[in-house]
GROMACS .gro file of C-alpha atoms in nm:
model
  158
    1MET     CA    1  -1.919   1.492   0.391
    2THR     CA    2  -1.702   1.212   0.513
    3GLU     CA    3  -1.365   1.295   0.657
    4ALA     CA    4  -1.200   1.129   0.405
    5SER     CA    5  -1.299   1.404   0.145
    6THR     CA    6  -1.259   1.717   0.388
    7PRO     CA    7  -0.943   1.945   0.312
    8GLU     CA    8  -0.811   1.857   0.638
    9ALA     CA    9  -0.780   1.467   0.547
   10GLY     CA   10  -0.584   1.593   0.248
   11VAL     CA   11  -0.723   1.325   0.020
   12PRO     CA   12  -0.667   1.260  -0.278
   13LEU     CA   13  -0.285   1.244  -0.268
   14SER     CA   14  -0.074   1.230  -0.569
   15ALA     CA   15   0.227   1.027  -0.648
   16ARG     CA   16   0.427   1.319  -0.557
   17ASP     CA   17   0.259   1.331  -0.221
   18ILE     CA   18   0.281   1.004  -0.140
   19GLN     CA   19   0.684   1.010  -0.230
   20ALA     CA   20   0.685   1.302   0.053
   21LEU     CA   21   0.572   1.061   0.283
   22ILE     CA   22   0.722   0.756   0.231
   23PRO     CA   23   1.076   0.675   0.084
   24HIS     CA   24   0.996   0.454  -0.227
   25ARG     CA   25   1.063   0.569  -0.545
   26TRP     CA   26   1.025   0.454  -0.945
   27PRO     CA   27   1.054   0.189  -1.035
   28PHE     CA   28   0.940   0.039  -0.705
   29LEU     CA   29   0.659   0.286  -0.608
   30LEU     CA   30   0.374   0.068  -0.660
   31VAL     CA   31   0.084   0.316  -0.506
   32ASP     CA   32  -0.031   0.595  -0.775
   33ARG     CA   33  -0.274   0.792  -0.555
   34ILE     CA   34  -0.449   0.759  -0.227
   35VAL     CA   35  -0.789   0.830  -0.283
   36GLU     CA   36  -0.983   0.752   0.072
   37TYR     CA   37  -0.847   0.809   0.400
   38GLU     CA   38  -1.044   0.779   0.726
   39PRO     CA   39  -0.828   0.817   1.029
   40SER     CA   40  -1.133   0.732   1.275
   41ARG     CA   41  -1.205   0.396   1.097
   42ARG     CA   42  -0.789   0.326   1.105
   43TRP     CA   43  -0.862   0.312   0.712
   44ILE     CA   44  -0.710   0.401   0.400
   45VAL     CA   45  -0.753   0.311   0.023
   46GLY     CA   46  -0.502   0.368  -0.259
   47ARG     CA   47  -0.504   0.278  -0.640
   48LYS     CA   48  -0.236   0.133  -0.855
   49GLY     CA   49  -0.315   0.141  -1.223
   50VAL     CA   50  -0.129  -0.173  -1.390
   51THR     CA   51   0.007  -0.056  -1.756
   52SER     CA   52   0.176  -0.285  -2.001
   53GLY     CA   53   0.475  -0.085  -1.955
   54GLU     CA   54   0.543  -0.194  -1.578
   55TRP     CA   55   0.908  -0.316  -1.542
   56PHE     CA   56   0.818  -0.657  -1.418
   57PHE     CA   57   0.612  -0.778  -1.707
   58GLY     CA   58   0.921  -0.813  -1.909
   59GLY     CA   59   1.018  -1.148  -1.724
   60HIS     CA   60   0.674  -1.215  -1.579
   61PHE     CA   61   0.549  -1.364  -1.790
   62PRO     CA   62   0.674  -1.324  -2.144
   63GLY     CA   63   0.365  -1.364  -2.356
   64LEU     CA   64   0.124  -1.364  -2.057
   65PRO     CA   65   0.198  -1.075  -1.824
   66VAL     CA   66   0.079  -1.103  -1.481
   67MET     CA   67   0.164  -0.876  -1.187
   68PRO     CA   68   0.382  -1.084  -0.939
   69GLY     CA   69   0.168  -1.165  -0.622
   70VAL     CA   70   0.461  -1.031  -0.404
   71LEU     CA   71   0.421  -0.674  -0.564
   72GLN     CA   72   0.064  -0.689  -0.498
   73VAL     CA   73   0.170  -0.738  -0.133
   74GLU     CA   74   0.428  -0.467  -0.156
   75ALA     CA   75   0.148  -0.233  -0.287
   76LEU     CA   76  -0.053  -0.303  -0.004
   77ALA     CA   77   0.221  -0.252   0.240
   78GLN     CA   78   0.328   0.058   0.088
   79THR     CA   79  -0.040   0.214   0.124
   80MET     CA   80  -0.026   0.100   0.490
   81ALA     CA   81   0.315   0.278   0.526
   82VAL     CA   82   0.120   0.608   0.386
   83TYR     CA   83  -0.141   0.564   0.650
   84VAL     CA   84   0.128   0.519   0.935
   85ALA     CA   85   0.330   0.839   0.794
   86ARG     CA   86   0.014   1.046   0.826
   87GLN     CA   87  -0.025   0.949   1.208
   88GLU     CA   88   0.114   1.195   1.463
   89GLY     CA   89   0.486   1.120   1.580
   90PHE     CA   90   0.562   0.849   1.285
   91GLY     CA   91   0.654   1.108   0.992
   92ASP     CA   92   0.974   1.037   0.872
   93ARG     CA   93   1.029   0.679   1.069
   94ILE     CA   94   1.065   0.388   0.810
   95GLY     CA   95   0.886   0.058   0.893
   96LEU     CA   96   0.994  -0.244   0.797
   97PHE     CA   97   0.797  -0.597   0.716
   98ALA     CA   98   0.761  -0.782   1.018
   99GLY     CA   99   0.522  -1.057   0.861
  100ILE     CA  100   0.274  -1.140   0.642
  101GLU     CA  101   0.016  -1.397   0.742
  102GLU     CA  102  -0.304  -1.559   0.609
  103CYS     CA  103  -0.182  -1.427   0.264
  104ARG     CA  104  -0.402  -1.555  -0.040
  105PHE     CA  105  -0.395  -1.481  -0.405
  106LYS     CA  106  -0.744  -1.519  -0.560
  107ARG     CA  107  -0.717  -1.357  -0.895
  108ILE     CA  108  -0.470  -1.251  -1.160
  109VAL     CA  109  -0.373  -0.880  -1.234
  110VAL     CA  110  -0.292  -0.803  -1.590
  111PRO     CA  111  -0.251  -0.480  -1.787
  112GLY     CA  112  -0.541  -0.262  -1.775
  113ASP     CA  113  -0.634  -0.353  -1.454
  114THR     CA  114  -0.666  -0.093  -1.132
  115LEU     CA  115  -0.575  -0.238  -0.808
  116ARG     CA  116  -0.760  -0.105  -0.536
  117LEU     CA  117  -0.563  -0.136  -0.227
  118GLU     CA  118  -0.768  -0.111   0.090
  119VAL     CA  119  -0.589  -0.129   0.435
  120THR     CA  120  -0.745  -0.133   0.785
  121MET     CA  121  -0.520  -0.094   1.067
  122GLU     CA  122  -0.569  -0.355   1.346
  123LYS     CA  123  -0.310  -0.242   1.564
  124LEU     CA  124  -0.054   0.056   1.582
  125GLY     CA  125   0.205   0.106   1.840
  126ARG     CA  126   0.500   0.321   1.857
  127ARG     CA  127   0.739   0.052   1.718
  128PHE     CA  128   0.492  -0.215   1.590
  129GLY     CA  129   0.168  -0.245   1.353
  130LYS     CA  130  -0.056  -0.487   1.185
  131GLY     CA  131  -0.319  -0.400   0.920
  132ARG     CA  132  -0.569  -0.599   0.721
  133ALA     CA  133  -0.504  -0.552   0.358
  134VAL     CA  134  -0.709  -0.648   0.061
  135ALA     CA  135  -0.608  -0.569  -0.334
  136SER     CA  136  -0.892  -0.578  -0.551
  137VAL     CA  137  -0.976  -0.529  -0.922
  138ARG     CA  138  -1.365  -0.425  -1.007
  139GLY     CA  139  -1.487  -0.553  -0.667
  140GLU     CA  140  -1.321  -0.889  -0.701
  141VAL     CA  141  -1.053  -0.978  -0.446
  142ALA     CA  142  -0.700  -1.007  -0.615
  143CYS     CA  143  -0.496  -1.083  -0.290
  144GLU     CA  144  -0.549  -1.064   0.090
  145ALA     CA  145  -0.322  -1.050   0.393
  146LEU     CA  146  -0.261  -0.952   0.728
  147LEU     CA  147   0.062  -0.733   0.710
  148SER     CA  148   0.291  -0.637   1.037
  149PHE     CA  149   0.565  -0.426   1.049
  150VAL     CA  150   0.835  -0.320   1.293
  151ILE     CA  151   0.990   0.043   1.346
  152PRO     CA  152   1.366  -0.029   1.423
  153PRO     CA  153   1.528   0.212   1.678
  154GLU     CA  154   1.672   0.517   1.593
  155GLY     CA  155   1.996   0.478   1.403
  156ALA     CA  156   1.974   0.087   1.340
  157LEU     CA  157   1.945   0.106   0.975
  158ARG     CA  158   2.286   0.323   0.944
   0.00000   0.00000   0.00000
């Protein structure tokens, strides 16, 4: 049994569980479930079922619905945020994007697709972190990037 499947790891996580960890809410919560989580590997996997009713398809693009690449990146960042929130000492601290590097879009994402959102943390400090992120559909890479975040000092966001 892997760590991800043990009760202590608390996987899978539902959208409700995710909302207890990060501040994102509908319509901007872009992770439906966390399905794998292995802190020893610094690794997490989420899922996003892309439906024809998504709010962004009305304008992107009429008659040819394609999930915007920037929202694929956001879904990966939210998955990374769940990983960080589960680490000791991070809990309710909010991370903000610090950078998106090496970003590539390799496949369109359309209604009916399920995005697999995989993040491997490369660095995690008290105020900064970086993770290698890959969004894929049926094993085919849709988007990949190196994402970084910063956690502002207490009270800086008020």
